[in-house]
CSV table of C-alpha atoms and ligand atoms in Angstrom, one decimal:
chain,number,residue,atom,x,y,z
A,1,MET,CA,-0.1,0.0,0.0
A,2,LYS,CA,1.0,3.5,-0.7
A,3,ILE,CA,0.4,6.1,1.8
A,4,LEU,CA,0.6,9.9,1.9
A,5,VAL,CA,1.0,11.8,5.0
A,6,ILE,CA,0.4,15.6,4.8
A,7,GLY,CA,2.3,18.1,7.0
A,8,GLY,CA,5.9,18.5,8.0
A,9,GLY,CA,6.2,18.6,11.8
A,10,GLY,CA,7.0,16.3,14.6
A,11,ARG,CA,3.5,14.5,14.6
A,12,GLU,CA,3.8,14.0,10.9
A,13,HIS,CA,7.4,12.5,11.2
A,14,THR,CA,6.1,10.2,13.9
A,15,LEU,CA,3.1,9.1,11.7
A,16,ALA,CA,5.3,8.4,8.8
A,17,TRP,CA,7.9,6.5,10.9
A,18,LYS,CA,5.0,4.3,12.4
A,19,LEU,CA,3.3,3.9,9.1
A,20,SER,CA,6.5,2.9,7.5
A,21,GLN,CA,6.9,-0.2,10.0
A,22,SER,CA,3.5,-1.8,8.7
A,23,PRO,CA,4.0,-4.9,6.7
A,24,ARG,CA,1.0,-3.6,4.6
A,25,VAL,CA,2.9,-0.4,3.6
A,26,ASP,CA,5.2,-0.4,0.5
A,27,GLN,CA,5.8,3.3,0.5
A,28,VAL,CA,5.3,6.4,2.5
A,29,PHE,CA,5.2,9.9,0.9
A,30,CYS,CA,5.3,13.0,3.0
A,31,ALA,CA,4.0,16.5,2.0
A,32,PRO,CA,6.1,18.6,2.4
A,33,GLY,CA,7.9,16.6,5.3
A,34,ASN,CA,11.2,17.7,6.9
A,35,ALA,CA,14.6,16.3,7.2
A,36,GLY,CA,13.6,13.6,9.7
A,37,THR,CA,11.0,12.1,7.3
A,38,GLU,CA,13.5,11.5,4.5
A,39,SER,CA,14.7,8.4,6.7
A,40,CYS,CA,11.2,6.8,6.3
A,41,ALA,CA,9.3,8.4,3.6
A,42,ARG,CA,9.7,10.2,0.3
A,43,ASN,CA,9.2,14.0,0.7
A,44,VAL,CA,7.1,15.9,-1.8
A,45,GLU,CA,7.4,19.6,-2.2
A,46,ILE,CA,3.6,20.4,-1.9
A,47,ASN,CA,2.0,22.7,0.9
A,48,PRO,CA,-0.4,21.1,2.9
A,49,GLU,CA,-2.9,23.7,2.0
A,50,ASN,CA,-2.7,23.0,-1.5
A,51,ILE,CA,-5.4,20.5,-1.8
A,52,GLU,CA,-5.8,20.6,-5.5
A,53,GLY,CA,-2.0,19.8,-5.9
A,54,LEU,CA,-2.3,17.0,-3.2
A,55,LEU,CA,-5.2,15.6,-5.0
A,56,ALA,CA,-3.2,15.6,-8.3
A,57,PHE,CA,-0.2,13.9,-6.7
A,58,ALA,CA,-2.4,11.3,-4.9
A,59,GLN,CA,-4.0,10.4,-8.3
A,60,LYS,CA,-0.8,10.2,-10.2
A,61,GLU,CA,0.8,8.2,-7.7
A,62,GLY,CA,-1.9,5.8,-6.8
A,63,ILE,CA,-1.9,6.6,-3.2
A,64,GLU,CA,-4.2,4.1,-1.4
A,65,LEU,CA,-4.4,6.1,2.0
A,66,THR,CA,-4.0,9.6,2.9
A,67,VAL,CA,-3.4,10.8,6.5
A,68,VAL,CA,-3.9,14.5,7.4
A,69,GLY,CA,-1.8,15.7,10.1
A,70,PRO,CA,-2.6,19.6,10.5
A,71,GLU,CA,-5.9,21.1,10.9
A,72,ALA,CA,-5.7,23.7,8.0
A,73,PRO,CA,-6.0,21.1,5.1
A,74,LEU,CA,-9.1,19.5,7.0
A,75,VAL,CA,-10.9,22.9,7.4
A,76,GLY,CA,-10.0,23.6,4.0
A,77,GLY,CA,-12.1,20.6,2.7
A,78,ILE,CA,-9.3,18.2,1.6
A,79,VAL,CA,-11.4,15.2,3.0
A,80,ASP,CA,-14.5,16.1,1.0
A,81,LEU,CA,-12.5,16.6,-2.1
A,82,PHE,CA,-10.6,13.3,-1.9
A,83,ARG,CA,-13.7,11.2,-1.0
A,84,GLU,CA,-15.5,12.9,-4.0
A,85,LYS,CA,-12.8,11.6,-6.1
A,86,GLY,CA,-13.0,8.0,-4.6
A,87,LEU,CA,-9.7,8.3,-2.6
A,88,LYS,CA,-9.5,7.0,0.8
A,89,ILE,CA,-8.3,9.6,3.4
A,90,PHE,CA,-8.2,9.7,7.2
A,91,GLY,CA,-9.7,12.8,8.8
A,92,PRO,CA,-12.8,14.6,9.1
A,93,THR,CA,-14.8,16.6,6.5
A,94,ARG,CA,-14.9,20.2,6.5
A,95,GLU,CA,-18.0,20.6,8.4
A,96,ALA,CA,-17.1,18.0,11.0
A,97,ALA,CA,-13.6,19.8,11.4
A,98,ALA,CA,-15.4,22.9,12.4
A,99,LEU,CA,-15.4,21.4,15.9
A,100,GLU,CA,-11.9,22.7,16.0
A,101,GLY,CA,-11.9,25.5,13.4
A,102,SER,CA,-14.7,27.4,14.9
A,103,LYS,CA,-14.7,27.6,18.6
A,104,VAL,CA,-18.2,29.1,18.3
A,105,PHE,CA,-19.6,26.0,16.7
A,106,ALA,CA,-17.6,23.8,19.2
A,107,LYS,CA,-19.2,25.6,22.3
A,108,GLU,CA,-22.8,25.6,20.9
A,109,PHE,CA,-22.2,22.0,19.7
A,110,MET,CA,-21.0,20.9,23.3
A,111,SER,CA,-23.9,22.7,24.8
A,112,ARG,CA,-26.4,20.9,22.4
A,113,ASN,CA,-24.9,17.6,23.2
A,114,ARG,CA,-24.7,17.9,26.9
A,115,ILE,CA,-20.9,17.7,27.2
A,116,PRO,CA,-19.5,19.2,30.4
A,117,VAL,CA,-18.4,22.8,29.8
A,118,GLU,CA,-21.3,24.6,31.7
A,119,GLU,CA,-19.1,25.6,34.4
A,120,ALA,CA,-16.2,26.4,32.2
A,121,MET,CA,-17.9,29.1,30.3
A,122,GLU,CA,-19.4,32.6,30.9
A,123,LYS,CA,-22.3,32.4,28.8
A,124,ARG,CA,-21.4,35.6,26.9
A,125,VAL,CA,-21.4,35.4,23.0
A,126,PHE,CA,-20.8,38.5,21.3
A,127,GLY,CA,-22.1,38.8,17.6
A,128,SER,CA,-20.4,41.0,15.2
A,129,ALA,CA,-20.0,40.6,11.4
A,130,GLY,CA,-19.1,37.1,11.5
A,131,ASP,CA,-16.5,37.5,14.3
A,132,ARG,CA,-17.8,36.0,17.4
A,133,VAL,CA,-15.8,35.5,20.5
A,134,ILE,CA,-16.6,33.3,23.6
A,135,LEU,CA,-15.0,34.3,26.8
A,136,GLU,CA,-14.3,31.3,29.2
A,137,GLU,CA,-13.6,31.5,32.8
A,138,ILE,CA,-9.9,30.6,33.7
A,139,LEU,CA,-10.3,27.0,34.9
A,140,THR,CA,-7.5,25.7,37.3
A,141,GLY,CA,-6.5,22.1,37.6
A,142,GLU,CA,-4.3,19.7,35.5
A,143,GLU,CA,-4.7,19.4,31.8
A,144,ALA,CA,-4.7,16.1,29.8
A,145,SER,CA,-5.1,15.1,26.2
A,146,TYR,CA,-7.6,12.6,25.3
A,147,ILE,CA,-7.3,11.4,21.8
A,148,GLY,CA,-9.2,8.8,19.9
A,149,ILE,CA,-9.6,7.3,16.3
A,150,THR,CA,-12.9,6.9,15.1
A,151,ASP,CA,-14.9,5.7,12.1
A,152,GLY,CA,-18.0,7.5,12.8
A,153,LYS,CA,-19.5,4.7,15.0
A,154,THR,CA,-16.8,3.5,17.3
A,155,VAL,CA,-14.0,5.4,19.1
A,156,ILE,CA,-10.6,3.7,19.8
A,157,PRO,CA,-9.1,5.6,22.6
A,158,MET,CA,-5.4,6.2,22.3
A,159,ALA,CA,-3.1,6.0,25.4
A,160,SER,CA,-3.5,9.0,27.5
A,161,SER,CA,-1.0,11.7,27.4
A,162,GLN,CA,-0.2,15.2,28.8
A,163,ASP,CA,1.3,18.2,27.0
A,164,HIS,CA,3.3,21.1,28.3
A,165,LYS,CA,2.2,24.1,26.6
A,166,ALA,CA,4.1,26.9,28.7
A,167,VAL,CA,7.4,27.8,27.3
A,168,PHE,CA,9.2,27.7,30.6
A,169,ASP,CA,9.6,25.2,33.5
A,170,GLY,CA,6.8,25.5,36.0
A,171,ASP,CA,4.3,26.1,33.4
A,172,ARG,CA,5.5,29.7,33.1
A,173,GLY,CA,5.6,32.1,30.2
A,174,PRO,CA,3.5,32.3,27.1
A,175,ASN,CA,1.8,29.2,25.4
A,176,THR,CA,3.6,27.4,22.7
A,177,GLY,CA,2.4,24.6,20.3
A,178,GLY,CA,3.8,22.2,23.1
A,179,MET,CA,7.2,22.0,24.8
A,180,GLY,CA,6.7,18.1,25.6
A,181,ALA,CA,4.5,15.3,26.4
A,182,TYR,CA,4.4,11.9,27.9
A,183,SER,CA,2.2,9.0,28.1
A,184,PRO,CA,0.4,7.5,29.8
A,185,ALA,CA,-0.7,10.5,32.1
A,186,PRO,CA,-1.4,9.1,35.6
A,187,VAL,CA,-3.9,11.8,36.1
A,188,MET,CA,-6.2,10.0,33.6
A,189,ASN,CA,-7.1,7.4,35.8
A,190,GLU,CA,-9.4,4.4,34.9
A,191,GLY,CA,-12.7,6.1,36.1
A,192,LEU,CA,-11.8,9.4,34.3
A,193,SER,CA,-10.7,7.5,31.1
A,194,ALA,CA,-14.0,5.8,31.1
A,195,ARG,CA,-16.1,9.0,31.7
A,196,ALA,CA,-13.9,10.9,29.1
A,197,LEU,CA,-14.9,8.3,26.3
A,198,ALA,CA,-18.6,8.1,27.4
A,199,GLU,CA,-19.0,11.8,28.1
A,200,ALA,CA,-16.5,13.7,25.8
A,201,MET,CA,-15.9,11.6,22.8
A,202,GLU,CA,-19.2,9.3,22.1
A,203,PRO,CA,-21.5,12.2,22.3
A,204,VAL,CA,-19.5,13.8,19.8
A,205,ILE,CA,-19.6,11.0,17.4
A,206,ARG,CA,-23.3,10.5,17.9
A,207,GLY,CA,-24.0,14.1,17.8
A,208,MET,CA,-22.2,14.6,14.6
A,209,ALA,CA,-23.9,11.4,13.0
A,210,ALA,CA,-27.6,12.4,14.2
A,211,ARG,CA,-27.9,15.7,14.8
A,212,GLU,CA,-25.4,17.6,12.5
A,213,GLY,CA,-25.7,15.2,9.6
A,214,GLN,CA,-22.0,14.9,9.6
A,215,LYS,CA,-20.3,11.6,10.2
A,216,TYR,CA,-17.1,12.3,12.1
A,217,GLN,CA,-14.3,10.2,11.0
A,218,GLY,CA,-10.6,10.7,11.9
A,219,ALA,CA,-8.7,11.5,15.0
A,220,LEU,CA,-10.7,13.4,17.7
A,221,TYR,CA,-8.7,15.0,20.5
A,222,ALA,CA,-10.4,16.6,23.6
A,223,GLY,CA,-8.2,19.0,25.7
A,224,LEU,CA,-9.5,18.2,29.1
A,225,MET,CA,-9.2,20.1,32.4
A,226,ILE,CA,-9.2,17.8,35.6
A,227,ARG,CA,-9.7,18.8,39.1
A,228,GLY,CA,-10.9,16.9,42.2
A,229,GLY,CA,-11.9,13.9,40.1
A,230,GLU,CA,-14.1,15.9,37.6
A,231,PHE,CA,-13.2,16.9,34.0
A,232,TRP,CA,-14.3,19.7,31.7
A,233,VAL,CA,-13.7,19.9,27.9
A,234,LEU,CA,-11.5,22.9,27.1
A,235,GLU,CA,-11.5,22.2,23.5
A,236,TYR,CA,-11.7,19.8,20.6
A,237,ASN,CA,-9.1,19.3,18.1
A,238,CYS,CA,-9.9,17.5,14.9
A,239,ARG,CA,-6.5,15.9,14.5
A,240,PHE,CA,-3.6,14.1,16.6
A,241,GLY,CA,-2.1,16.3,19.1
A,242,ASP,CA,1.5,17.5,18.6
A,243,PRO,CA,3.7,16.7,20.6
A,244,GLU,CA,1.4,14.1,22.0
A,245,THR,CA,1.5,11.8,19.1
A,246,GLN,CA,5.3,11.5,19.5
A,247,PRO,CA,5.2,9.5,22.9
A,248,ILE,CA,1.7,7.9,22.0
A,249,LEU,CA,2.7,6.2,18.7
A,250,PHE,CA,6.2,5.4,20.3
A,251,ARG,CA,4.3,3.1,22.7
A,252,LEU,CA,1.8,1.8,20.0
A,253,GLN,CA,2.6,-2.0,19.3
A,254,SER,CA,-0.3,-2.5,16.9
A,255,ASP,CA,-0.2,-1.7,13.2
A,256,LEU,CA,-1.3,2.0,12.6
A,257,ALA,CA,-1.8,1.5,8.9
A,258,SER,CA,-4.6,-1.1,9.6
A,259,LEU,CA,-6.2,1.0,12.3
A,260,LEU,CA,-6.3,4.0,10.1
A,261,LEU,CA,-7.6,2.0,7.1
A,262,GLN,CA,-10.4,0.5,9.4
A,263,ALA,CA,-11.4,3.9,10.5
A,264,VAL,CA,-11.8,5.0,6.7
A,265,GLU,CA,-13.6,1.7,5.9
A,266,GLU,CA,-16.0,2.2,9.1
A,267,ASP,CA,-14.9,-1.1,10.4
A,268,LEU,CA,-13.4,-0.4,14.0
A,269,LYS,CA,-15.8,-2.2,15.8
A,270,GLU,CA,-13.6,-5.2,16.6
A,271,ALA,CA,-10.2,-3.1,16.5
A,272,LYS,CA,-7.8,-4.1,19.4
A,273,VAL,CA,-5.0,-1.7,20.3
A,274,LYS,CA,-1.8,-3.0,21.9
A,275,TRP,CA,0.5,-0.6,24.0
A,276,ASP,CA,3.9,-0.9,25.2
A,277,PRO,CA,3.3,-0.9,28.9
A,278,ARG,CA,6.6,1.3,29.4
A,279,PRO,CA,6.0,5.0,29.5
A,280,ALA,CA,7.4,7.3,27.0
A,281,VAL,CA,8.5,11.0,27.4
A,282,CYS,CA,9.1,13.6,24.4
A,283,VAL,CA,11.1,16.6,25.1
A,284,VAL,CA,10.8,19.3,22.5
A,285,LEU,CA,14.0,21.1,21.6
A,286,CYS,CA,13.2,24.7,20.2
A,287,SER,CA,14.9,27.6,18.8
A,288,GLY,CA,15.9,30.6,21.0
A,289,GLY,CA,13.2,33.2,21.1
A,290,TYR,CA,10.3,31.0,20.3
A,291,PRO,CA,7.3,31.2,20.6
A,292,GLY,CA,8.4,34.9,19.6
A,293,GLY,CA,10.8,35.4,16.8
A,294,TYR,CA,13.9,33.2,16.0
A,295,ALA,CA,16.5,32.5,13.9
A,296,LYS,CA,16.6,29.6,11.4
A,297,GLY,CA,19.3,27.9,9.2
A,298,LYS,CA,21.4,26.9,12.6
A,299,GLU,CA,23.3,23.6,12.1
A,300,ILE,CA,22.1,20.7,14.4
A,301,THR,CA,24.7,18.5,15.6
A,302,GLY,CA,24.5,15.1,17.7
A,303,LEU,CA,21.4,13.7,15.9
A,304,GLU,CA,23.2,10.5,15.3
A,305,GLU,CA,24.4,10.0,18.7
A,306,ALA,CA,21.1,10.7,20.3
A,307,GLY,CA,19.1,8.5,17.7
A,308,GLN,CA,21.4,5.5,18.3
A,309,MET,CA,20.5,5.3,21.9
A,310,GLU,CA,18.4,2.4,22.9
A,311,ASP,CA,14.6,3.1,23.2
A,312,VAL,CA,15.2,6.8,21.7
A,313,SER,CA,13.7,8.2,18.7
A,314,VAL,CA,14.4,11.8,17.5
A,315,PHE,CA,11.3,13.1,15.7
A,316,HIS,CA,12.2,16.1,13.5
A,317,ALA,CA,9.7,19.1,13.4
A,318,GLY,CA,11.4,22.4,12.0
A,319,THR,CA,14.2,21.1,10.3
A,320,ARG,CA,15.6,20.9,6.8
A,321,ARG,CA,18.5,19.3,4.9
A,322,GLU,CA,21.1,21.7,3.4
A,323,GLY,CA,23.7,19.6,1.5
A,324,LYS,CA,25.2,17.4,4.1
A,325,LYS,CA,23.9,19.3,7.1
A,326,ILE,CA,20.7,19.5,8.9
A,327,VAL,CA,19.5,22.8,10.1
A,328,THR,CA,16.8,24.4,11.9
A,329,ALA,CA,13.8,25.7,10.0
A,330,GLY,CA,11.2,26.4,12.7
A,331,GLY,CA,10.4,27.2,16.3
A,332,ARG,CA,9.9,23.6,17.5
A,333,VAL,CA,12.9,21.9,16.0
A,334,LEU,CA,13.1,18.2,17.3
A,335,GLY,CA,10.9,16.0,19.6
A,336,VAL,CA,13.6,13.8,21.7
A,337,THR,CA,11.5,10.8,22.7
A,338,ALA,CA,12.5,7.9,24.9
A,339,ARG,CA,10.8,4.9,26.7
A,340,GLY,CA,11.9,3.7,30.1
A,341,LYS,CA,10.7,0.9,32.5
A,342,ASP,CA,9.0,3.6,34.5
A,343,LEU,CA,8.4,7.4,34.0
A,344,ARG,CA,11.4,8.3,35.9
A,345,ALA,CA,13.7,6.1,33.6
A,346,ALA,CA,11.9,7.4,30.5
A,347,ILE,CA,12.5,11.1,31.6
A,348,ASP,CA,16.2,10.4,32.5
A,349,ARG,CA,16.7,8.8,29.0
A,350,ALA,CA,15.2,11.4,27.0
A,351,TYR,CA,17.1,14.1,28.7
A,352,GLN,CA,20.3,12.2,28.1
A,353,ALA,CA,19.6,12.0,24.5
A,354,CYS,CA,18.8,15.8,24.6
A,355,ALA,CA,22.2,16.7,26.0
A,356,ARG,CA,23.8,14.9,23.0
A,357,ILE,CA,22.2,17.3,20.5
A,358,ASN,CA,23.1,20.9,20.0
A,359,PHE,CA,22.4,24.0,17.9
A,360,GLU,CA,23.0,27.7,18.3
A,361,GLY,CA,20.2,29.1,20.7
A,362,MET,CA,18.7,25.7,21.4
A,363,ARG,CA,16.6,25.4,24.5
A,364,TYR,CA,14.1,23.2,26.1
A,365,ARG,CA,12.1,22.5,29.4
A,366,ARG,CA,13.7,20.7,32.1
A,367,ASP,CA,10.6,19.4,33.8
A,368,ILE,CA,8.7,17.5,31.2
A,369,GLY,CA,7.0,14.6,32.6
A,370,ASN,CA,7.4,15.7,36.3
A,371,LYS,CA,3.7,16.1,37.2
A,372,GLY,CA,3.4,12.3,36.4
A,373,LEU,CA,6.0,11.6,39.0
A,374,ILE,CA,3.9,13.1,41.5
A,375,ARG,CA,1.1,10.8,40.9
A,376,LYS,CA,1.7,7.0,41.1
A,377,ALA,CA,-1.6,5.8,39.6
A,378,PRO,CA,-1.9,2.4,38.4
A,379,MET,CA,-2.1,1.7,34.8
A,380,THR,CA,-5.6,1.5,33.2
A,381,LYS,CA,-6.9,-0.3,30.4
A,382,HIS,CA,-7.0,2.7,28.1
A,383,GLN,CA,-3.3,3.6,28.7
B,401,LIG,N1,-0.3,19.9,21.8
B,401,LIG,C1,-1.7,20.7,21.5
B,401,LIG,C2,-2.0,20.4,20.1
B,401,LIG,O1,-1.6,19.6,19.5
B,401,LIG,O2,-3.0,21.3,20.0
């Protein structure tokens, strides 16, 4: 099978890496990919938002499954277009993707489908020329990411994970796309996982199919706030998380290509997913100045030394090849991902690998996974 992965970040490198391991997959293409995807896929110079260009490539190359990483092509209607042309593609349609693309739609949808946000919101919706804003109370607690794969009827939960959005240690400073993540997240204990599935995921699937007339297929990501054994949905995303995908797929033992194909073919009912019980941690190495302005084109050293370590994989995000060198090309540059017999060991190994890598201005958080060390919850069946 030939697979096309759309996007060029750490999530897409991880997807391409995992898909390329499938015995069912002959070749993976990545559009546009990065310097890391070159090792498991063939990069194709097409912008993820150029959906006509992606369609032409998929038709010419005989792509049998397309997997969409970022939100923009989904909101731009790539799934609608590919399906119209009879091509298999993993992701929600344009209307279903509005769950992420339009926060107003998401809040109204959650409220219609009785998904727990009532306490999270001040019910003030301002209407002005198509530009509506919802104000939310600032909720305190611990965040977790709950991600599932769905065929529109069944949701297969991925392992739990926790992102670190603030740029500095101790969750200080401005928010970023994510400075690191680990899986499983002990804050998602068995009871909460079961409730998140029943109260935050399945109502979306049912609601989309029945009330909105839009079957939701693809990855569904609920950003949860957890406090005192309760949870609130902060947001929905219509895609896999970045960097959550890195530790999650690093632990996935099942065949990802089969799972995604089953989702597209509405055949997830009997799907079984197996996880490596060992925790995984991803530390994001970013360019100095990120999430503000930063320099690009800095040579990265130590990639081989880090990547050769046992139970370590260095997923690329903002990188590109320049002759024999690999240089920085974005704010989030690399996701150094490691497994260990327990969370402590996974954290230590990830940071040992980070210490082998260098580029001018490189910085990273030193406390990824620490929140999980404080809780020593047992594993659950969803982890
Ligand atoms: N890590 C946050 C996100 O993917 O939206």
